[in-house]
Short mmCIF file of C-alpha atoms and ligand atoms in Angstrom, two decimals:
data_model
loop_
_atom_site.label_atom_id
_atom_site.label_comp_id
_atom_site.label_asym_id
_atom_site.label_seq_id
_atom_site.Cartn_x
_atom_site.Cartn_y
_atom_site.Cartn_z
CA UNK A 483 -7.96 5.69 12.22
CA UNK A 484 -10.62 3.73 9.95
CA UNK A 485 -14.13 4.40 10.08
CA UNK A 486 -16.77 1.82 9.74
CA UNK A 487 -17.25 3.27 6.19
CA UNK A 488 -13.64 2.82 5.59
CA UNK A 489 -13.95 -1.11 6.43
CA UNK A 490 -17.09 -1.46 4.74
CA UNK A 491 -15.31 0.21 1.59
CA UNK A 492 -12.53 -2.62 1.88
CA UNK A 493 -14.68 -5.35 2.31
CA UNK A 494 -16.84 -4.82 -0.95
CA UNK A 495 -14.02 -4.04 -2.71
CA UNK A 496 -14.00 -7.59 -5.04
CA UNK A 497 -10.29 -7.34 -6.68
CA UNK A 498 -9.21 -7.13 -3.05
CA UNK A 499 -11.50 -9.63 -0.75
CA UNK A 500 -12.47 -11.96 -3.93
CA UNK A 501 -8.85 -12.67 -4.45
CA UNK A 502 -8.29 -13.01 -0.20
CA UNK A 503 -11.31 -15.37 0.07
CA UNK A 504 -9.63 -17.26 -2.60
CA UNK A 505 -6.31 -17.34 -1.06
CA UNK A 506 -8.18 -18.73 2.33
CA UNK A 507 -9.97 -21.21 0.32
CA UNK A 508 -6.56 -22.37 -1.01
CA UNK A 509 -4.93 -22.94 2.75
CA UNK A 510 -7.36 -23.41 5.16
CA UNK A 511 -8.21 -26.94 6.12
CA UNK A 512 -11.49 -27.89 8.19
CA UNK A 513 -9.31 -27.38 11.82
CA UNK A 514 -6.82 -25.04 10.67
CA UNK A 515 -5.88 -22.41 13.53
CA UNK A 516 -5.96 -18.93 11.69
CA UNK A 517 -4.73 -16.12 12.76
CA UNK A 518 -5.93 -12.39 11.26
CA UNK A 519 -3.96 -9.97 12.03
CA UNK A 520 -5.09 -5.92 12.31
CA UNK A 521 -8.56 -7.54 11.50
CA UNK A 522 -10.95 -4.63 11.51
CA UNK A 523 -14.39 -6.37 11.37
CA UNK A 524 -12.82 -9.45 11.26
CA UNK A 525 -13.81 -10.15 7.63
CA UNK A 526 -10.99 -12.31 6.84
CA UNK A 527 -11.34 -14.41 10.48
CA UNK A 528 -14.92 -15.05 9.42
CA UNK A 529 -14.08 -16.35 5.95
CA UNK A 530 -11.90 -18.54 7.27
CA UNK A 531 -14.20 -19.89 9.84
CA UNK A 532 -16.41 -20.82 6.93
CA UNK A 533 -13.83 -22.93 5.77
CA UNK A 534 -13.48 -24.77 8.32
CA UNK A 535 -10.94 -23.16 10.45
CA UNK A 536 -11.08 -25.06 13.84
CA UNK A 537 -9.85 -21.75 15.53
CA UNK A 538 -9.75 -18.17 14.87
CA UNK A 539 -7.56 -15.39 16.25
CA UNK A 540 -8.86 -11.39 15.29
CA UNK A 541 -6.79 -8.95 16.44
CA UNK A 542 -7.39 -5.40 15.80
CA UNK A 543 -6.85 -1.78 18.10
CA UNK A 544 -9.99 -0.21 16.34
CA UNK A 545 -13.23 -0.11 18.07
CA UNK A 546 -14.39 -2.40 14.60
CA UNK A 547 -13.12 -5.44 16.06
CA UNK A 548 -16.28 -5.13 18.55
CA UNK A 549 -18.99 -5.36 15.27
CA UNK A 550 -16.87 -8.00 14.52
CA UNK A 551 -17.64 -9.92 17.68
CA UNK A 552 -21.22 -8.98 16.93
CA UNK A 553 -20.71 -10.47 13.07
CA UNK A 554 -19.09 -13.80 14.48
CA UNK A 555 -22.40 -14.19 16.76
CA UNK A 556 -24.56 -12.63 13.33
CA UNK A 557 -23.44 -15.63 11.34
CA UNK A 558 -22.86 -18.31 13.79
CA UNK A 559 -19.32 -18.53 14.48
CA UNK A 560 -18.84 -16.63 18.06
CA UNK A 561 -17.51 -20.32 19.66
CA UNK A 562 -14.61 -20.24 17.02
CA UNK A 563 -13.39 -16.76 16.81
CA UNK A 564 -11.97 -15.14 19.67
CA UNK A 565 -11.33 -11.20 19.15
CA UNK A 566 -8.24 -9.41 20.76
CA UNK A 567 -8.87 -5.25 21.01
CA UNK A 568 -5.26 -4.25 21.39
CA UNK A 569 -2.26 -3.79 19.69
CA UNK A 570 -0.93 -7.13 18.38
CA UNK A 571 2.48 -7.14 19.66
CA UNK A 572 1.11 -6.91 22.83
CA UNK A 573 -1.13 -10.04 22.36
CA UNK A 574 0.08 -13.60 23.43
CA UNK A 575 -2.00 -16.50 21.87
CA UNK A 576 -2.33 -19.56 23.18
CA UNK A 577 -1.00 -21.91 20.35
CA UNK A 578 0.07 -21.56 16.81
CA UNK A 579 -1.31 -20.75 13.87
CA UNK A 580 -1.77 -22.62 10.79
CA UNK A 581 -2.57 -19.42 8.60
CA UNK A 582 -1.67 -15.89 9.61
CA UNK A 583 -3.77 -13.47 7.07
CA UNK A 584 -3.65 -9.49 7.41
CA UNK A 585 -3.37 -6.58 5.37
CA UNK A 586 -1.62 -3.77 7.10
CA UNK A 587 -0.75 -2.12 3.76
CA UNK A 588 -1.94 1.62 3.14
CA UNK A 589 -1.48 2.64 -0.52
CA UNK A 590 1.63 0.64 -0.67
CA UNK A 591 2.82 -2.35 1.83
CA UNK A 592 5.19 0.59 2.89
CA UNK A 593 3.19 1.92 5.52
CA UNK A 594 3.26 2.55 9.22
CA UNK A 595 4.53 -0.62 11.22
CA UNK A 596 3.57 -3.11 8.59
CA UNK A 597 6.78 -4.80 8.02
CA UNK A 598 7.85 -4.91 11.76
CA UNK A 599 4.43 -6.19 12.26
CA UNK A 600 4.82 -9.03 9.75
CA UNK A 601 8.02 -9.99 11.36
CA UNK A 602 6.59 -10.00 15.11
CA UNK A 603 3.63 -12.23 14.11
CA UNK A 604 6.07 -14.56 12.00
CA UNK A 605 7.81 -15.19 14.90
CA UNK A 606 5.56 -15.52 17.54
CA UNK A 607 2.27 -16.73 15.94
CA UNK A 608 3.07 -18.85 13.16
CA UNK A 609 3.60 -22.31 12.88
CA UNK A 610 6.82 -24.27 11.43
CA UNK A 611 6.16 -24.51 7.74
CA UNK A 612 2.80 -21.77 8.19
CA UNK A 613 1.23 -20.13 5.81
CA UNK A 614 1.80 -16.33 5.66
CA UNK A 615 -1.09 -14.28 3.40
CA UNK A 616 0.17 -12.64 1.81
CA UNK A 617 3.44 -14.11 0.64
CA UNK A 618 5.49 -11.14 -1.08
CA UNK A 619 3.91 -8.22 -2.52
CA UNK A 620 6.77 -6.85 -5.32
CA UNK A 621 6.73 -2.92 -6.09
CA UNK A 622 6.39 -1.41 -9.63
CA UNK A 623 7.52 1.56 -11.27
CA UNK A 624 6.63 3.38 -14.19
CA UNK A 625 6.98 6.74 -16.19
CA UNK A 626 3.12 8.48 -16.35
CA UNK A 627 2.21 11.52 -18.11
CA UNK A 628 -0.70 13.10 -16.01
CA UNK A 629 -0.76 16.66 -15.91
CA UNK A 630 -3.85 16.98 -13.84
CA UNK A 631 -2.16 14.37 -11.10
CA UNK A 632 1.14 16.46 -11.43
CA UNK A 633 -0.45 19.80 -10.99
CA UNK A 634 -2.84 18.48 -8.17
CA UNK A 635 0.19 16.95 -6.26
CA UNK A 636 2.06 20.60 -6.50
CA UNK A 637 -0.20 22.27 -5.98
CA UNK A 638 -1.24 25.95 -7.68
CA UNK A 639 1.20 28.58 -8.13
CA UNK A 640 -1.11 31.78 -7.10
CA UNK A 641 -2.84 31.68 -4.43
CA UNK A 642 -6.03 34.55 -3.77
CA UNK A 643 -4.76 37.97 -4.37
CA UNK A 644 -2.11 36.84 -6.54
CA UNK A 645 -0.16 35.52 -4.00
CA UNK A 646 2.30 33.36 -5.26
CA UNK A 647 3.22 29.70 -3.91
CA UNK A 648 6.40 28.88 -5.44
CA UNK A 649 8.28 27.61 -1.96
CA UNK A 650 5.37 25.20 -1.31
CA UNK A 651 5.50 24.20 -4.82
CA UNK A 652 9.18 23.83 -4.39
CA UNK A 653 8.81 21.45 -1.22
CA UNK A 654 5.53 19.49 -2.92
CA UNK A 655 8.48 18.38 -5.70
CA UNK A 656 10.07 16.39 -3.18
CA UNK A 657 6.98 14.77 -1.91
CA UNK A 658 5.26 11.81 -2.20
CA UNK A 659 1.77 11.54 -2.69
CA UNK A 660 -1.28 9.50 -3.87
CA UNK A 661 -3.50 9.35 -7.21
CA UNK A 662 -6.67 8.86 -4.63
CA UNK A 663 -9.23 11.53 -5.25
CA UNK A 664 -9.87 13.32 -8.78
CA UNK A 665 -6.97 11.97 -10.29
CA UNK A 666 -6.97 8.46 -10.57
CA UNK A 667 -4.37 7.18 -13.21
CA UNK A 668 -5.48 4.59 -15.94
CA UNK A 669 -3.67 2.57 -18.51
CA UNK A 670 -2.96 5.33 -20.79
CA UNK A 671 -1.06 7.13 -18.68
CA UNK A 672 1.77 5.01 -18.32
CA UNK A 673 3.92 5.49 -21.05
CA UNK A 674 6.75 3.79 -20.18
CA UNK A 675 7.80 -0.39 -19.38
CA UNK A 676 6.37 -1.20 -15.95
CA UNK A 677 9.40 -2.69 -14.04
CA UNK A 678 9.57 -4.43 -10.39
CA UNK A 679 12.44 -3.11 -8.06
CA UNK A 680 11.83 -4.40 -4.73
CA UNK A 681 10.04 -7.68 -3.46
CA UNK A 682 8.80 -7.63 -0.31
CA UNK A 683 9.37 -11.50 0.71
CA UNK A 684 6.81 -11.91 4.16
CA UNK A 685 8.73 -15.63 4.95
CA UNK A 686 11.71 -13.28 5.40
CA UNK A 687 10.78 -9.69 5.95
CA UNK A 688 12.96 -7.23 8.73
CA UNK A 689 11.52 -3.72 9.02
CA UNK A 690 14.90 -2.37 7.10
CA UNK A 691 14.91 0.17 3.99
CA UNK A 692 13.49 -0.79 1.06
CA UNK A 693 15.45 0.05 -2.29
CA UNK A 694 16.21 -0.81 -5.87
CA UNK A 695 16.97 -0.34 -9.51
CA UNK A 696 14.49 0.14 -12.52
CA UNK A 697 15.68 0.64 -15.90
CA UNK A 698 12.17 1.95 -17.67
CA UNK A 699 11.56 2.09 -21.47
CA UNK A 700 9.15 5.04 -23.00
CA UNK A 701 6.98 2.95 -24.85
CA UNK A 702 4.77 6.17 -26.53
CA UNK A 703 5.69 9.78 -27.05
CA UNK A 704 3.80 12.11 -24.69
CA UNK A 705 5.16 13.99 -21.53
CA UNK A 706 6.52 12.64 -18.68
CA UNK A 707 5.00 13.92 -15.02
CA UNK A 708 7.28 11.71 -12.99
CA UNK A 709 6.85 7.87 -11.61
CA UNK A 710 3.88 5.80 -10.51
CA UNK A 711 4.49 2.78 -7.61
CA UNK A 712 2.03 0.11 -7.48
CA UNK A 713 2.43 -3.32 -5.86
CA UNK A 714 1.72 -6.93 -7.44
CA UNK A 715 0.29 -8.91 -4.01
CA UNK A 716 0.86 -12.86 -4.17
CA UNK A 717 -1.47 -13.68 -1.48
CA UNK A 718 -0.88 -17.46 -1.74
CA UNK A 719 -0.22 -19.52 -4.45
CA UNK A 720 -1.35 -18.34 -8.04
CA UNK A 721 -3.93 -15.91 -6.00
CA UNK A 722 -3.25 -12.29 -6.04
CA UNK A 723 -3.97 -9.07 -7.20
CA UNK A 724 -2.66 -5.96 -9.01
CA UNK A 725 -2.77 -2.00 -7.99
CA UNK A 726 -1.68 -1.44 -11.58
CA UNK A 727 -3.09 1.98 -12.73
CA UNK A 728 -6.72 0.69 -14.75
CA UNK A 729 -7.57 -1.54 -11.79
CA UNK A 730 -9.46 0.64 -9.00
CA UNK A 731 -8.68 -0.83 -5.53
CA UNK A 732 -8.85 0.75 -2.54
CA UNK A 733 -5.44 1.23 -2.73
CA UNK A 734 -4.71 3.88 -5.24
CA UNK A 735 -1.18 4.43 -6.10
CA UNK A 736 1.96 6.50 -5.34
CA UNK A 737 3.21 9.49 -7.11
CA UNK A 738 6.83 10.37 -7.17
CA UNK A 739 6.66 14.46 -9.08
CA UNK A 740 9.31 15.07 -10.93
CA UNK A 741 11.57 18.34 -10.60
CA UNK A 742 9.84 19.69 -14.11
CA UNK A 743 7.60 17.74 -16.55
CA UNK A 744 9.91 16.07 -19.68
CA UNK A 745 9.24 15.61 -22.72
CA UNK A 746 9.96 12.08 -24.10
CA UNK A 747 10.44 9.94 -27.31
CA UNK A 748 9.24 6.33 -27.89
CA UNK A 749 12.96 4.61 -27.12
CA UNK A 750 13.96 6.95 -24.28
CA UNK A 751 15.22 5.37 -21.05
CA UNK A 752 14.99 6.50 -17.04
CA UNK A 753 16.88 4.44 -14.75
CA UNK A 754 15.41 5.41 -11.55
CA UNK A 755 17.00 4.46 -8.43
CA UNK A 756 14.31 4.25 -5.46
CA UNK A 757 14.35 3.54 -1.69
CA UNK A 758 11.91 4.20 1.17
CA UNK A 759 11.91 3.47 5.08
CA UNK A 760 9.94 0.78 5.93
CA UNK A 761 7.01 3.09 6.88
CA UNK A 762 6.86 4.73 3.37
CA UNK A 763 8.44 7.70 5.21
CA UNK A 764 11.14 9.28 3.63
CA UNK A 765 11.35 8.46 0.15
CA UNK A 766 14.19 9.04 -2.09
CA UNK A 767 13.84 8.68 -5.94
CA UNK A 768 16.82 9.76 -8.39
CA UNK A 769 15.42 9.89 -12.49
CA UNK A 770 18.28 9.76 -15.28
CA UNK A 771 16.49 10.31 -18.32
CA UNK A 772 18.30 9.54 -21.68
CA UNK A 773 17.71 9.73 -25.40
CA UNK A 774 19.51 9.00 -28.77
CA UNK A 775 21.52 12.37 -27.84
CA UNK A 776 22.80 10.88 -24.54
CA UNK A 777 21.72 11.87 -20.84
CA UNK A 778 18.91 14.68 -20.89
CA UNK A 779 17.93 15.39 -17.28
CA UNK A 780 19.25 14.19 -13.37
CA UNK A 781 16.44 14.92 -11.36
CA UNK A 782 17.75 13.85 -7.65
CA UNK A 783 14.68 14.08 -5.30
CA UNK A 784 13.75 12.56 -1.74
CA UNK A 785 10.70 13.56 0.93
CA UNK A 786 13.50 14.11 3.13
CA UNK A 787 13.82 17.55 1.54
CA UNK A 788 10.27 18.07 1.33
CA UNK A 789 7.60 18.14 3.40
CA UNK A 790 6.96 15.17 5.34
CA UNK A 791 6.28 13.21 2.63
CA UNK A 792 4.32 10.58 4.32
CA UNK A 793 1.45 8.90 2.33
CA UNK A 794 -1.77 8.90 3.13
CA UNK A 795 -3.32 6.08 5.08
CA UNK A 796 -5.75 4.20 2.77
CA UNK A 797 -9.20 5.25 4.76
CA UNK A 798 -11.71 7.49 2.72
CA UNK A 799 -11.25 10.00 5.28
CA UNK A 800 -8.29 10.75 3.05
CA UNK A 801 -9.42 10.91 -0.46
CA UNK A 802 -11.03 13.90 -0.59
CA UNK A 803 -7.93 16.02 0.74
CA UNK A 804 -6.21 17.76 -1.65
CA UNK A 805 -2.64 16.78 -0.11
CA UNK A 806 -1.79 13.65 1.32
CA UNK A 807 1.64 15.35 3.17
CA UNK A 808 1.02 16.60 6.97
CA UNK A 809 3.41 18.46 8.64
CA UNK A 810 5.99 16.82 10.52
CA UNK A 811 6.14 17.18 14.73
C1 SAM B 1143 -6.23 -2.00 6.04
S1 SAM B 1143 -7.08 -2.39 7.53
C2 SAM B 1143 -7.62 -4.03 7.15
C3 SAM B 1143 -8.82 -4.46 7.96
C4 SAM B 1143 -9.36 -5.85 7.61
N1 SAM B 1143 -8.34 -6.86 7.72
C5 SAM B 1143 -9.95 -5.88 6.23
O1 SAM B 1143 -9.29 -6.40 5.33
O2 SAM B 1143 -11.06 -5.40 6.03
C6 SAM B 1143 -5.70 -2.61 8.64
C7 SAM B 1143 -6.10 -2.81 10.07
O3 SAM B 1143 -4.93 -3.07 10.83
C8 SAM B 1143 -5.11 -2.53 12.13
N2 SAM B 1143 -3.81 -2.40 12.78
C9 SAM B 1143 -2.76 -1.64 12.38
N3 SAM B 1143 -1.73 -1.75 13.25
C10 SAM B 1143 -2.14 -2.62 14.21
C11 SAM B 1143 -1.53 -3.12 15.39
N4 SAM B 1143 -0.28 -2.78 15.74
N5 SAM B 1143 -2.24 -3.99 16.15
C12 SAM B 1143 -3.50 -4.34 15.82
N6 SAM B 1143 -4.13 -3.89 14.71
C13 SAM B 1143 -3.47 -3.04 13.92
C14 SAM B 1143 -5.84 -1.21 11.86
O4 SAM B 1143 -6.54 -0.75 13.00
C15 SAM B 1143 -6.78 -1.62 10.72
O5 SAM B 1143 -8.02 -2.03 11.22
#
């Protein structure tokens, strides 16, 4: 569940709303019908109003949908947006939309209902030949070396008393989790090609598994931790944004462990095969790393034989935690 700081921490983040607004500016016409879907404070309705938008649809189950109301009346616009609190597959509109805007994504557009979401609205909301923002978001992999991130996402291996950890160490290596927090990665940790292996196309979109194929080249010596995922959004035309590690968004990005840190030559390939349920919950990565002597390590991993490896939703409630992983009911 979002808090108010959590929204207010989205909105001002520039990489993220900058590039939106621009998107908007792009699509919506002076009496466009918009519709924004899992609104929040209804940032992106209100944007769009100021374009123009003859009609505005906010839709949002958190309690911020009601300062958006407020905002809409704030800045003028309460005739033109009208603000749903409920879930939106339970909402009916009353025409189509022109635009349908949203970002359900948590640190990756894997994440909770997202996908089934986008294919709902698609059907139901938008328009023949509308405007979906945004358009495909494609996922990237990439070998890091990060021994802070590694040893923060498994955790210690003595607890007080010398107690030792190992079989929650040995679950953490088959679960996902996030770079939010301390560990942030940055440019230099990536040592390998960044490679896309999934597109997420919105026109199209089923809530189905998610998998592909990356074929990564180590492009510096240094010691390999295991895999960063980020996502390349294509909100609408040229506009768009990157999680790439270096560019702080609210996003963060995903950390796939591997079994044991590896060390690794400039030349060195991992194919990595990856796949995730639509929610981002389980998530199965297999590593084959090979040199000039031929294959060095299969590393076969998957959250499904860890613990609940379910990401963390991308609220600030989170970032502090020092897993992202909660037990499964
Ligand atoms: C990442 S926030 C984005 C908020 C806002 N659009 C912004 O950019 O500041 C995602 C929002 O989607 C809402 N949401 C998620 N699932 C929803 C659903 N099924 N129906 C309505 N809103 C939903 C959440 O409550 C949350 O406010």
């Amino acid at each position: 569940m979002y808090s108010l700081h959590d929204y207010t921490w989205m909105i001002t983040d520039d990489a993220r709303t900058g590039a939106y607004q621009r998107a908007l500016e792009a699509v919506v016409k002076p009496g466009s019908v918009v519709a924004d879907i899992g609104a929040g404070t209804g940032i992106f309705a209100l944007i769009a109003c100021r374009l123009g938008a003859r009609r505005v649809y906010a839709i949002d189950t958190n309690d911020a949908i009601e300062v958006g109301r407020e905002l809409a009346r704030e800045n003028g616009m309460a005739d033109r947006v009208l603000f749903f609190r409920r879930d939106v597959r339970e909402v009916e509109l009353p025409e189509r939309a022109d635009v349908i805007v949203s970002d359900l994504r948590g640190t990756l557009p894997l994440s909770g209902d997202h996908l089934a979401i986008i294919a709902d609205v698609r059907a139901r909301f938008l328009k023949p030949g509308g405007i979906l923002i945004p358009s495909q978001d494609r996922l990237i992999a990439a070998v890091v070396e990060h021994a802070d991130l590694y040893q923060w996402a498994l955790g210690p291996a003595c607890g007080p008393v010398g107690i030792t950890l190992e079989a929650v160490r040995a679950r953490l290596r088959h679960a996902t989790s996030t770079d939010r927090g301390s560990t942030p990665l940055r440019a230099e940790n990536v040592i390998s090609s960044a490679m896309p292996w999934a597109t997420l196309d919105y026109a199209t979109i089923r809530s189905t598994p998610v998998a592909g194929r990356a074929e990564l080249r180590i492009t510096r010596a240094g010691i390999g931790h295991g895999l960063a995922i980020w996502f390349d959004a294509i909100l609408a035309g040229e506009h768009g944004f990157t999680t790439a590690p270096g560019h702080e968004l609210c996003y963060g990005r995903c950390f796939l462990p591997w079994l044991r840190p590896v060390e690794l030559s400039e030349g060195d390939v991992v194919q990595v095969d990856l796949w995730a349920q639509p929610s981002g919950d389980p998530w199965g990565w297999n590593s084959v790393i090979a040199g000039a002597g031929g294959t060095r390590e299969v590393f076969k991993q998957s959250s499904f034989l860890g613990f609940a490896g379910r990401l963390e939703p991308r609220a600030s409630e989170g970032r502090d935690r020092p897993f992202s992983q909660a037990p499964q009911s």
